[in-house]
Coordinates of C-alpha atoms in Angstrom, one line a residue:
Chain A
X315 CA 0.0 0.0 0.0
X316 CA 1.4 3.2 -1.2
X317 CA 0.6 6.5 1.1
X318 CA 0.1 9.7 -1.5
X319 CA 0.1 13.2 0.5
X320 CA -0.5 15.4 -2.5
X321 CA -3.5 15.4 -5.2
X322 CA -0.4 16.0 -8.2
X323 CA 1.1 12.9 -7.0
X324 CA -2.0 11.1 -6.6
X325 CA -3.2 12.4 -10.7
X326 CA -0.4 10.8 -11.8
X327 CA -0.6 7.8 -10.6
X328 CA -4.4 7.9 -11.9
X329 CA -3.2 8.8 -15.4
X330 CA -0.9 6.2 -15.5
X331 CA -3.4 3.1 -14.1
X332 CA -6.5 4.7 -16.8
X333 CA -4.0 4.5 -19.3
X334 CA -3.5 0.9 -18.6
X335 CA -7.7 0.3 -18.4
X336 CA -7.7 -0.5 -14.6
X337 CA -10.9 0.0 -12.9
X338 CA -10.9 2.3 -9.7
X339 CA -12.8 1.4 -6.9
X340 CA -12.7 4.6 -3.8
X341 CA -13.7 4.7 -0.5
X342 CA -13.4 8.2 0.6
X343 CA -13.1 8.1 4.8
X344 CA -12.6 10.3 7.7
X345 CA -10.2 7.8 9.5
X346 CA -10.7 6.1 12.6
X347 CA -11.3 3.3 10.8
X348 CA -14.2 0.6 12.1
X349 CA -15.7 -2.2 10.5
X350 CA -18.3 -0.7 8.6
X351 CA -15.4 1.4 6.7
X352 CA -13.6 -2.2 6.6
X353 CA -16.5 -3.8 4.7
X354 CA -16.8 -0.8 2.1
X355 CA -12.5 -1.9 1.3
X356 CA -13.5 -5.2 1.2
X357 CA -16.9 -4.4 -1.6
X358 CA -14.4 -2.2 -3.5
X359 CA -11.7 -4.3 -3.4
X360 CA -13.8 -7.7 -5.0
X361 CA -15.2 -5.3 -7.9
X362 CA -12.5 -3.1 -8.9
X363 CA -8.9 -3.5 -10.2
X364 CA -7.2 -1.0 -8.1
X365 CA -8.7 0.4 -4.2
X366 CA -7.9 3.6 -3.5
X367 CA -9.1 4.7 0.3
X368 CA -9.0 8.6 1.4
X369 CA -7.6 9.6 4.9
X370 CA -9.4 13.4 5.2
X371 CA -10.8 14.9 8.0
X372 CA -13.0 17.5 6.5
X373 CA -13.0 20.7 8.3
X374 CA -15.4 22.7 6.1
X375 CA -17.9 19.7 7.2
X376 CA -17.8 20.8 10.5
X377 CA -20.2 23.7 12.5
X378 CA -18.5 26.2 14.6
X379 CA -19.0 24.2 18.3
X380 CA -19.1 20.4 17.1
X381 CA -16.6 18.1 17.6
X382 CA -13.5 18.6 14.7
X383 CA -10.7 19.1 17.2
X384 CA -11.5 16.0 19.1
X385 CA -12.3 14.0 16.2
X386 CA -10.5 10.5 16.5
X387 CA -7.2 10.5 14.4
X388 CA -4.5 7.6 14.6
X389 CA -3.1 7.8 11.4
X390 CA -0.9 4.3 12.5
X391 CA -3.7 2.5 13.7
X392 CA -5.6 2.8 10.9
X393 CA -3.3 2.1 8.6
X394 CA -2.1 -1.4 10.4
X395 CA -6.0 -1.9 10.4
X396 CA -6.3 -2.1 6.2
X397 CA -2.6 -3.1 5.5
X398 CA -4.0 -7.1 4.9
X399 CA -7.1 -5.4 2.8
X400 CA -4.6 -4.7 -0.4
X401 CA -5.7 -1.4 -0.6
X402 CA -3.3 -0.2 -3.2
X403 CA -3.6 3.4 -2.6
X404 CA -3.9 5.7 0.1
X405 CA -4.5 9.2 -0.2
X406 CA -4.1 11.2 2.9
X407 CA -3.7 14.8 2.0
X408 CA -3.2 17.9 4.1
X409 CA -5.9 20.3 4.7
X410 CA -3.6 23.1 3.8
X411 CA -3.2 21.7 0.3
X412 CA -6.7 20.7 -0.1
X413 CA -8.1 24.1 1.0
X414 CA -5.2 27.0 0.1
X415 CA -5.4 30.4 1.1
X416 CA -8.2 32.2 -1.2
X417 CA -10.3 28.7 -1.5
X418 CA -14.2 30.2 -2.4
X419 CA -15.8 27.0 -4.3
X420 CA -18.3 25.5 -2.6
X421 CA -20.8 22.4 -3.9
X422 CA -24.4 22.6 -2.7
X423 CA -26.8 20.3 -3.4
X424 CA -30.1 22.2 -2.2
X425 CA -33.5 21.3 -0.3
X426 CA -31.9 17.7 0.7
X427 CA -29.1 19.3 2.3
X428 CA -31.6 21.1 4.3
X429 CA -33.7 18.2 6.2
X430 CA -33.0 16.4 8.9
X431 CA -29.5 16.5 9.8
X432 CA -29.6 19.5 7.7
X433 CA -31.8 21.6 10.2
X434 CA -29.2 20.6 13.1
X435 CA -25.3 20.8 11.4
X436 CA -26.5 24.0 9.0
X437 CA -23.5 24.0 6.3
X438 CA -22.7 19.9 6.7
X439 CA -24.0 18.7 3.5
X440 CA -22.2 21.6 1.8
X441 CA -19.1 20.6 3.1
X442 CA -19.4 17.1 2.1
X443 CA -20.8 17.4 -1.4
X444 CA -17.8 20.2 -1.7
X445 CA -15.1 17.8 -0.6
X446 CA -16.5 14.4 -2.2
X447 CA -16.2 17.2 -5.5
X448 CA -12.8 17.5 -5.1
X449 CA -11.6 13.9 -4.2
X450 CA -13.7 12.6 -7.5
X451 CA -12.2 14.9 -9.7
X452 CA -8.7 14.1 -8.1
X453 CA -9.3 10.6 -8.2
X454 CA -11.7 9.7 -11.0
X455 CA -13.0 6.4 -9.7
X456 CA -15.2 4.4 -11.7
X457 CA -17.2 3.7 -8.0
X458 CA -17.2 5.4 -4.9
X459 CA -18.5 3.3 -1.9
X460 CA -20.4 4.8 1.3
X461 CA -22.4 3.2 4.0
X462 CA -25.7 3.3 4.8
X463 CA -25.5 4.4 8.0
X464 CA -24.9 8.6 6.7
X465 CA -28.0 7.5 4.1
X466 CA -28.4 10.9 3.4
X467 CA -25.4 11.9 2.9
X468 CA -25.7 8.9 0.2
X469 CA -28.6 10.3 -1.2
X470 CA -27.1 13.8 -1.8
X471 CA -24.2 12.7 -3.5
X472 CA -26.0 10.5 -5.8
X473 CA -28.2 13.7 -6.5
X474 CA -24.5 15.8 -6.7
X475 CA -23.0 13.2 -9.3
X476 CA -26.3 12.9 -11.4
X477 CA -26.5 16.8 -11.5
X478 CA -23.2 17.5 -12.1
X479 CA -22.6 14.6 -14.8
X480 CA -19.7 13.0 -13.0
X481 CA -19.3 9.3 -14.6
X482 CA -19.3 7.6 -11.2
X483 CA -21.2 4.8 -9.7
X484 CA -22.5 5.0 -6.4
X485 CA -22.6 2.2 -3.9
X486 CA -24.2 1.6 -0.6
X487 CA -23.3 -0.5 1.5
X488 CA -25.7 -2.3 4.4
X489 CA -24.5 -0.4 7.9
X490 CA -22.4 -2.5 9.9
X491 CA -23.2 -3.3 13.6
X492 CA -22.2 -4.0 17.0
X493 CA -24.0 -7.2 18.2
X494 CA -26.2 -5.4 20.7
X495 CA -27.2 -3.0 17.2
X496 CA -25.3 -0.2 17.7
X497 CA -24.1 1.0 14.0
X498 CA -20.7 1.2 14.2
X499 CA -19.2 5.0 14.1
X500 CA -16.1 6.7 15.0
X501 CA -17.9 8.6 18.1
X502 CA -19.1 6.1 19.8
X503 CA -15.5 5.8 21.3
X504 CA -16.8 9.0 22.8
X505 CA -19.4 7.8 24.6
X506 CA -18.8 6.4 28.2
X507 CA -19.5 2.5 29.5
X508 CA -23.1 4.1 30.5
X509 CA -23.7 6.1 27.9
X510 CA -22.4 3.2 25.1
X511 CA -25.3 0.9 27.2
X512 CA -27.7 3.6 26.9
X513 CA -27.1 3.7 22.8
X514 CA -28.6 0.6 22.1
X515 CA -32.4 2.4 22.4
X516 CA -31.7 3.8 19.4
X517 CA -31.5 0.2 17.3
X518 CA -34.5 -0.9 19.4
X519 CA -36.3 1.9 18.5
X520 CA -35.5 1.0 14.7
X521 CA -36.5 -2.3 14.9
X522 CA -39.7 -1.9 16.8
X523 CA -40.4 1.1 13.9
X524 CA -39.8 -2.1 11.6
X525 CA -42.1 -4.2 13.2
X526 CA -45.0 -1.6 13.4
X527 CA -45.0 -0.9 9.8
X528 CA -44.6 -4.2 8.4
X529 CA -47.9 -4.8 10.5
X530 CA -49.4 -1.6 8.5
X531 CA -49.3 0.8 11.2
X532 CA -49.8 4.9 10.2
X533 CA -46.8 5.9 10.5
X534 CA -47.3 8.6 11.8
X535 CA -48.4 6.7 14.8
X536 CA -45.0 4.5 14.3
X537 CA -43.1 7.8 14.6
X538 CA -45.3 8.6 18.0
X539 CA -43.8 5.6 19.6
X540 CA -40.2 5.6 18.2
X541 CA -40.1 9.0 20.5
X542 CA -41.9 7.0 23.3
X543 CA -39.1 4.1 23.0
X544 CA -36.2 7.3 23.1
X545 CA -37.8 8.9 25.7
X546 CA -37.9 6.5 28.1
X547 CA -33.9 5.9 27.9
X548 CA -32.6 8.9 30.7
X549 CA -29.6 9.1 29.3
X550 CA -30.6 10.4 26.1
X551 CA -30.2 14.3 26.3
X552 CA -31.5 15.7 22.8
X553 CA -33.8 14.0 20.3
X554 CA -33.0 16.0 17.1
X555 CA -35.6 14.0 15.1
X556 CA -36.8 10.6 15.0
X557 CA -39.3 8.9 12.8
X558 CA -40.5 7.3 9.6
X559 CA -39.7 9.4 6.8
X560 CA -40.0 8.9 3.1
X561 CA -36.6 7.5 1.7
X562 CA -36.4 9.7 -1.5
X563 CA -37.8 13.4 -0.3
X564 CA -36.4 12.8 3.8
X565 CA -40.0 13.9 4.2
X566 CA -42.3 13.4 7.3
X567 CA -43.9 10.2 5.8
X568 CA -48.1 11.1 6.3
X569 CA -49.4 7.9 5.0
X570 CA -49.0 4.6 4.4
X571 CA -46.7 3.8 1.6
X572 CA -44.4 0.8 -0.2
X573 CA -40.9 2.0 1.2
X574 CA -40.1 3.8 4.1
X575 CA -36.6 5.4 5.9
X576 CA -36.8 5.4 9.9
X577 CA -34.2 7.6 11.3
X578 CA -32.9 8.7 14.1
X579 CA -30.6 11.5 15.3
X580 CA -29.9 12.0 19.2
X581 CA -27.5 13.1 21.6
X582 CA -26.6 11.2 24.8
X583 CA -24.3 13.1 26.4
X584 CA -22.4 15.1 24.1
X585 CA -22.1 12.9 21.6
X586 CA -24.4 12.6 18.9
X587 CA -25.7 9.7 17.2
X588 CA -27.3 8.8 14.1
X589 CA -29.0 5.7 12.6
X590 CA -31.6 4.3 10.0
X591 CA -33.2 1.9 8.5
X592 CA -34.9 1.1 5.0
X593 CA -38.1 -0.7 5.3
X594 CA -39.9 -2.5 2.5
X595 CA -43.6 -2.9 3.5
X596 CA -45.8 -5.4 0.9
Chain B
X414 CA -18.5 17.8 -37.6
X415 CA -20.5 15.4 -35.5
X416 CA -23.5 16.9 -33.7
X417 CA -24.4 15.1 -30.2
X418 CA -26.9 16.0 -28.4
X419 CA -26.5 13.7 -25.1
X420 CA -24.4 13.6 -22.3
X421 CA -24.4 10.0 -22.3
X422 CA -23.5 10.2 -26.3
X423 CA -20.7 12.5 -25.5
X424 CA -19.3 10.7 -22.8
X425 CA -19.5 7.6 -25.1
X426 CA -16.9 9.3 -27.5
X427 CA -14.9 10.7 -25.1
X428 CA -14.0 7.7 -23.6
X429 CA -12.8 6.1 -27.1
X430 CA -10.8 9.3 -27.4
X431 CA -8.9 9.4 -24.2
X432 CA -8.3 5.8 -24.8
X433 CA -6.4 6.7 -27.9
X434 CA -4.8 9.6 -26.2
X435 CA -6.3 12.2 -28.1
X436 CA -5.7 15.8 -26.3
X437 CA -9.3 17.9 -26.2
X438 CA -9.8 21.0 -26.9
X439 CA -13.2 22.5 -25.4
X440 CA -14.8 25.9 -26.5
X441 CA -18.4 26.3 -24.3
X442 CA -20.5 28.8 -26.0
X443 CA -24.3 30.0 -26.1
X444 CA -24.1 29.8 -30.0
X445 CA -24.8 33.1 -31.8
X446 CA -21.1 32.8 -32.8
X447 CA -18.9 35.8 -33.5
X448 CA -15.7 36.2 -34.1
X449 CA -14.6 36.3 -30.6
X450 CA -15.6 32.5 -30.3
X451 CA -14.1 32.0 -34.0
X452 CA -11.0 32.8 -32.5
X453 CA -11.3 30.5 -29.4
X454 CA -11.9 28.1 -31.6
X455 CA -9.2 28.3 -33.8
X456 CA -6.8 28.5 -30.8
X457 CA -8.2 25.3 -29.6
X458 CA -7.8 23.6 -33.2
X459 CA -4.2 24.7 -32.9
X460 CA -3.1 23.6 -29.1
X461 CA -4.9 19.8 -29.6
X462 CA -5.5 17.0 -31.1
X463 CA -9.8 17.4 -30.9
X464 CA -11.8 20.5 -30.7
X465 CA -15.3 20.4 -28.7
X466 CA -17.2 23.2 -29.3
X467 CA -20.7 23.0 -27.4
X468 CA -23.5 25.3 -27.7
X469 CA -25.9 25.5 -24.9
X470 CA -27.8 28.6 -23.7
X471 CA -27.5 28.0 -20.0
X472 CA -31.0 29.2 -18.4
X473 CA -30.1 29.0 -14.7
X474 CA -27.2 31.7 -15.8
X475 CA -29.9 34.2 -16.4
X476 CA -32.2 36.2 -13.8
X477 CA -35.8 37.2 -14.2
X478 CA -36.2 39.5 -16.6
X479 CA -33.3 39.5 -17.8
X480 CA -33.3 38.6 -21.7
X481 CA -32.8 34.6 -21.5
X482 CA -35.9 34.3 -24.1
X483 CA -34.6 36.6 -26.6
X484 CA -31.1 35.2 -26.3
X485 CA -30.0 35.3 -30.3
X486 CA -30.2 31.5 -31.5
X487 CA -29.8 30.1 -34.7
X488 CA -28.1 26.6 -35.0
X489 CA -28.2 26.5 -38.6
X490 CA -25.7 29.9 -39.1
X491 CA -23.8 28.8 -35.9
X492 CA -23.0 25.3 -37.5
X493 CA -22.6 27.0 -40.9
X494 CA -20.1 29.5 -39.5
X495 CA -17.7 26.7 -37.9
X496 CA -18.0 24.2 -40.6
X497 CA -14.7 25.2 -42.2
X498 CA -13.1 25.2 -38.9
X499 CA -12.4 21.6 -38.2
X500 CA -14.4 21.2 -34.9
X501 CA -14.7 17.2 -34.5
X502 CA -17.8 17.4 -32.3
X503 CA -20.6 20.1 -31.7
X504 CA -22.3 19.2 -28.4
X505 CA -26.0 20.7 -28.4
X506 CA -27.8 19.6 -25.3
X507 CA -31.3 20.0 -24.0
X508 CA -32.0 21.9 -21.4
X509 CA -34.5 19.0 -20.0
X510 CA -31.3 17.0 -20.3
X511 CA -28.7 18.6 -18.4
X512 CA -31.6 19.7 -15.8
X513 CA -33.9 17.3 -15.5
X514 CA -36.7 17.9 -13.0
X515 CA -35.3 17.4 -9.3
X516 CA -32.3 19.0 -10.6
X517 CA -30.6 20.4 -7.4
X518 CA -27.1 20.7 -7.0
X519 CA -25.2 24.2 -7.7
X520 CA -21.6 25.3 -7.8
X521 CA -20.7 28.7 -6.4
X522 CA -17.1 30.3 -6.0
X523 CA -18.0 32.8 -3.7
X524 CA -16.6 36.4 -3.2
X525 CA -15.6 37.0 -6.9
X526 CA -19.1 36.2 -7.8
X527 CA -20.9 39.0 -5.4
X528 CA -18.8 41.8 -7.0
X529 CA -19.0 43.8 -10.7
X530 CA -21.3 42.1 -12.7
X531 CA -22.3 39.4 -9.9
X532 CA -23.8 42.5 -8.3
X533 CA -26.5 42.9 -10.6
X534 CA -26.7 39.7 -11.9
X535 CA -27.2 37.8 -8.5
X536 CA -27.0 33.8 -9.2
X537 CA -25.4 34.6 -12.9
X538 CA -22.2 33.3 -11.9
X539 CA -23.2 30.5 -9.7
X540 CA -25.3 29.3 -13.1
X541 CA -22.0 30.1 -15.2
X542 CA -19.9 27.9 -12.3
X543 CA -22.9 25.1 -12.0
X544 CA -22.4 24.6 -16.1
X545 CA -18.9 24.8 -16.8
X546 CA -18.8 22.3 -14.1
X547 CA -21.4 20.1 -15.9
X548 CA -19.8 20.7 -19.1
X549 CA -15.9 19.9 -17.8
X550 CA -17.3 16.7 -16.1
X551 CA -18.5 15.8 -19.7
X552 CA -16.2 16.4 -22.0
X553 CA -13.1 16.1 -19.4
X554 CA -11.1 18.6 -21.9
X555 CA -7.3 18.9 -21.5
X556 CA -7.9 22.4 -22.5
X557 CA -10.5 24.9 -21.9
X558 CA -11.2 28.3 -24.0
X559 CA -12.5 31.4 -22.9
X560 CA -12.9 35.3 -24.2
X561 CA -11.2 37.6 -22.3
X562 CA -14.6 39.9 -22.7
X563 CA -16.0 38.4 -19.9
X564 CA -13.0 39.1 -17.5
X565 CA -15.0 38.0 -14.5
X566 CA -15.9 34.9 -15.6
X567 CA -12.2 33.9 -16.6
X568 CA -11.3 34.5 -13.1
X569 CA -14.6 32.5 -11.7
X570 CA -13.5 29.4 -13.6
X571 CA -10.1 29.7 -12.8
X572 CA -11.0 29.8 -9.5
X573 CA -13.4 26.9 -9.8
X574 CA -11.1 24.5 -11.5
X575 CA -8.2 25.1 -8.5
X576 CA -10.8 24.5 -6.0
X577 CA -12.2 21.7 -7.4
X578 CA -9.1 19.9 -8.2
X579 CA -10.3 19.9 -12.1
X580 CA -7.5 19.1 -14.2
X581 CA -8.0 20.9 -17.1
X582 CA -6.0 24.1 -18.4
X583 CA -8.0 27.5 -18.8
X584 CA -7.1 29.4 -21.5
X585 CA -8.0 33.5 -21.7
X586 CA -8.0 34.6 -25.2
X587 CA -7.6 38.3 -26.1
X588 CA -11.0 40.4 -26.9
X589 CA -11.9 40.3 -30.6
X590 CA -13.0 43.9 -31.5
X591 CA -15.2 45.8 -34.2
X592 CA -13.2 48.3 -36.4
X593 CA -14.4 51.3 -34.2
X594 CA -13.4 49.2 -30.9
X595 CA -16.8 47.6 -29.8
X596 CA -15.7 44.3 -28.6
X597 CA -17.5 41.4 -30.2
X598 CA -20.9 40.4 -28.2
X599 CA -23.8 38.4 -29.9
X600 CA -25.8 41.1 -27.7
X601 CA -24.4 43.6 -30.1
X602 CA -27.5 42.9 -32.7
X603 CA -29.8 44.1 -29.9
X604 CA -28.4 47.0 -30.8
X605 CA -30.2 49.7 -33.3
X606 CA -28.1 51.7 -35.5
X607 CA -27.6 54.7 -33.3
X608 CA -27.2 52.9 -30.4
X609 CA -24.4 50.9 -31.7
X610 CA -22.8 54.3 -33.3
X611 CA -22.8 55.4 -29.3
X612 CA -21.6 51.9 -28.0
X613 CA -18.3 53.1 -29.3
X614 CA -17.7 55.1 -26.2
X615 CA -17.1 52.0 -24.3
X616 CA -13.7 51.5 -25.7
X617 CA -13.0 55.1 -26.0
X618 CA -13.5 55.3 -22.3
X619 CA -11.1 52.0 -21.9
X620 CA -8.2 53.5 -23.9
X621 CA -8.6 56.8 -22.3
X622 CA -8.0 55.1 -18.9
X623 CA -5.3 52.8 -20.3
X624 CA -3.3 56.0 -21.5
X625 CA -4.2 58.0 -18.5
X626 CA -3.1 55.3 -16.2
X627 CA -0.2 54.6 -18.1
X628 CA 1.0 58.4 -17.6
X629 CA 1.0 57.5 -13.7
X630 CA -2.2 59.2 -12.9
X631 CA -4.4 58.2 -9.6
X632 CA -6.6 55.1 -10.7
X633 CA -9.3 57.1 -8.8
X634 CA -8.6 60.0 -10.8
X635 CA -9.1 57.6 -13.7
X636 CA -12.5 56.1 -12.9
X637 CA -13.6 59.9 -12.3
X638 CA -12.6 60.4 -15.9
X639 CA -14.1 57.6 -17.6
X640 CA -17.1 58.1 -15.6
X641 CA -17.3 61.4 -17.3
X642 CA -16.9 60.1 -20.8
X643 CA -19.1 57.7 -20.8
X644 CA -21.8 60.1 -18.8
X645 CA -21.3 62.7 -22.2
X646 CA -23.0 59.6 -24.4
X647 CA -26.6 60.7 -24.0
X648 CA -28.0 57.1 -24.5
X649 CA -26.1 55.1 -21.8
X650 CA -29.0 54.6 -20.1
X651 CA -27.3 53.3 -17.2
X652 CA -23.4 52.7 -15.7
X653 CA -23.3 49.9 -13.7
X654 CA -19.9 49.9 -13.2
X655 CA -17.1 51.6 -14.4
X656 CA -13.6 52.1 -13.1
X657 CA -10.2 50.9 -12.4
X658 CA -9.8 47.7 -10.5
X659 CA -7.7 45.0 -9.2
X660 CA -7.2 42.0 -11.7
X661 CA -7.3 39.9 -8.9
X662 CA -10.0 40.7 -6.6
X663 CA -12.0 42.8 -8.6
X664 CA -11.9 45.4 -5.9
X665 CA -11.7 49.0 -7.0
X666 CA -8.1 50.1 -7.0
X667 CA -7.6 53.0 -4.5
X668 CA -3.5 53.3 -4.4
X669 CA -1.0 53.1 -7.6
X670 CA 0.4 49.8 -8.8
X671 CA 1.6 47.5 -11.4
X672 CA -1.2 45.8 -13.1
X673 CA -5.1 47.3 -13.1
X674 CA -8.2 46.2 -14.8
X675 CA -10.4 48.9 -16.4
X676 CA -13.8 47.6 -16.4
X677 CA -17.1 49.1 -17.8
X678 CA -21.0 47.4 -17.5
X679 CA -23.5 50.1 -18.8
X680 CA -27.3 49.7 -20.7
X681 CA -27.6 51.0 -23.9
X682 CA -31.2 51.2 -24.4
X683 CA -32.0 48.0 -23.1
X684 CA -29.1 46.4 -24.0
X685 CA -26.7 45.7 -21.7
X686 CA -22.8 45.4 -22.7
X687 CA -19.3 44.8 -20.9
X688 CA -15.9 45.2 -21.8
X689 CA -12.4 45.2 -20.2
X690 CA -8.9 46.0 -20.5
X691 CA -6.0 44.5 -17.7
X692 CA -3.5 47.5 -18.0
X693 CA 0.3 46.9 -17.1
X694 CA 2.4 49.7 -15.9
X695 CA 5.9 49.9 -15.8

């Protein structure tokens, strides 16, 4: 696995491997590698020639107040984590070279940016689309891999490389979880033995969502006792929203319907959380 | 000259060109072609191995009332005039094709797109940013072509493809001018006979600032003075701006130094028409 710091160095190594035809699979990352990240390496890896994976914590992601200084970096770790993967690439730049002095472009993908964790990290989706701009252009993958677990962060950048014509596939991969649920995220190493206990509502509240509108439930009603289920977990501080929603719109969802996205964003503690899941109702 | 009128067409014939290592050269116009974009053309034609022109008029570029309907097109003239010109592909999109309904995503470099022009044309240059964007992602050019008329935009784009990590070269080609001076515009036949006879001011008001600032004079002296020109021209309707700049950030230029833009935005009736000069001073 070869470690490239600069998006020059990295272009030429992606001139020289499109002029020899071989397929790019990326997996763009924020570090702090888990095993949902691992299982995204693992998809690219069995359908491309080459795996590139990107090392970047994104500043321009982050609001003023949240967490971007005590975001989890251990550049070592992670990389003795994927050395067996045969990642061939990874790109770990600087922020400085990423972002210069005088940077002023900025990728927005409006009205989806602006819903649910839209309305609480104003300026997030921004970030993301603007930076997931720049390492596809730098890196010209024929797929890009991201997991389920940010789905709407998946669902604007398949709206960002639709409407900007990029020639990239987009793939999703199922969110990977702990075996008491928990969806598997760099901040739950935030969270204290407690609070980590205290997490697991938010899977039960999921799967009891599931359960209620596979048995045709309003869901309006199903959203009613998602909040119940959070509600009755003390630890859990802020409920930023929680509910059935409809997958493509991130909508309230106001009647019954085929296909459904429950979701839930919370704080316990100070650390915020965020899950979903898709449900298929026949 | 092959016409294509799909993205996916396009990016279909790209992909067998960059396969054979063909260089591209890419001239984006709005059609009505003068010889301003003759000239881009013929530039591109030299520096590579394909030349793309594509002629789209870009409707998210224009404001309300602004003249987006009345836009000069004619196809047939447009593809007559370049016919001897050796262009291997004309791309002529839809507008329901490049934005479809749900369309949402938007590129804006901001700061240089708030000031001159961008500050009464508000959203022009994010819809100039949002298609180049669209149009680079397309056609992946190794080379792209613009008039130095529209100084502004030059700089936009330049900005935007160092932010973005594009990897494509932008090339400024001098102004191609009238006899009298009138830089070419296709909003030029907007014009009647005595408006264009008074449209000459423009550039009389440029090359009197170029000479004055060239004798050392006070660029605020200077805009003074080509305000008072162009105010002696009975039908300029309206200045919108007109002065001595900086090339760089477009703000005016308040103390003596090397390089300067004079730049000049006015209505003629009501047609409105830019020009530029960049000014060096030794």
């Amino acid at each position: 696995m070869e470690i490239i710091r600069t998006p020059r160095m990295m272009r030429e190594i992606i001139k020289d491997l499109k002029a020899k035809s071989k397929s790019i699979g990326f997996v763009p990352t924020m570090g702090a590698l888990h095993e949902g990240h691992l299982s995204l390496i693992r998809r690219a890896k069995d359908d491309n020639d080459i795996t590139i994976v990107s090392i970047f914590v994104n500043p321009i992601q982050f609001g003023k107040g949240e967490d971007f200084d005590r975001y989890p970096r251990d550049f070592d770790t992670d990389c003795e984590k994927i050395k067996n993967f045969g990642v061939d690439y990874l790109f770990y730049p600087d922020a400085k070279i990423l972002y210069p002095e005088g940077y002023s472009t900025f990728v927005n993908v409006e009205n989806l940016s602006n819903k649910l964790c839209g309305k609480f990290r104003p300026g997030h989706f921004r970030g993301v689309a603007t930076i997931v701009c720049k390492l596809f252009n730098i890196i010209s993958p024929n797929r890009a891999y991201f997991g389920q677990k940010d789905y709407q962060q998946t669902l604007i950048i398949k709206r960002m490389v639709e409407d900007l014509n990029f020639d990239i596939e987009i793939i999703v991969c199922p969110t990977v979880r702990e075996v008491d649920g928990l969806a598997m995220s760099s901040r739950n190493s935030y969270l204290s033995e407690k609070e980590r206990e205290a997490a697991t509502v938010i899977y039960k509240a999921l799967k009891e969502g599931e359960r209620l509108l596979k048995a045709h439930e309003d869901p309006r009603e199903v959203t009613n006792k998602i909040n119940e289920i959070l509600k009755e977990e003390r630890l859990v501080k802020e409920i930023q929203y929680a509910g059935v929603f409809d997958p493509l719109t991130l909508d309230e969802a106001k009647e019954k319907k085929n296909n459904y996205l429950i979701a839930i964003a919370l704080k316990i503690g100070d650390t915020r959380l965020i899950d979903n899941i898709l449900v298929e109702v026949n």
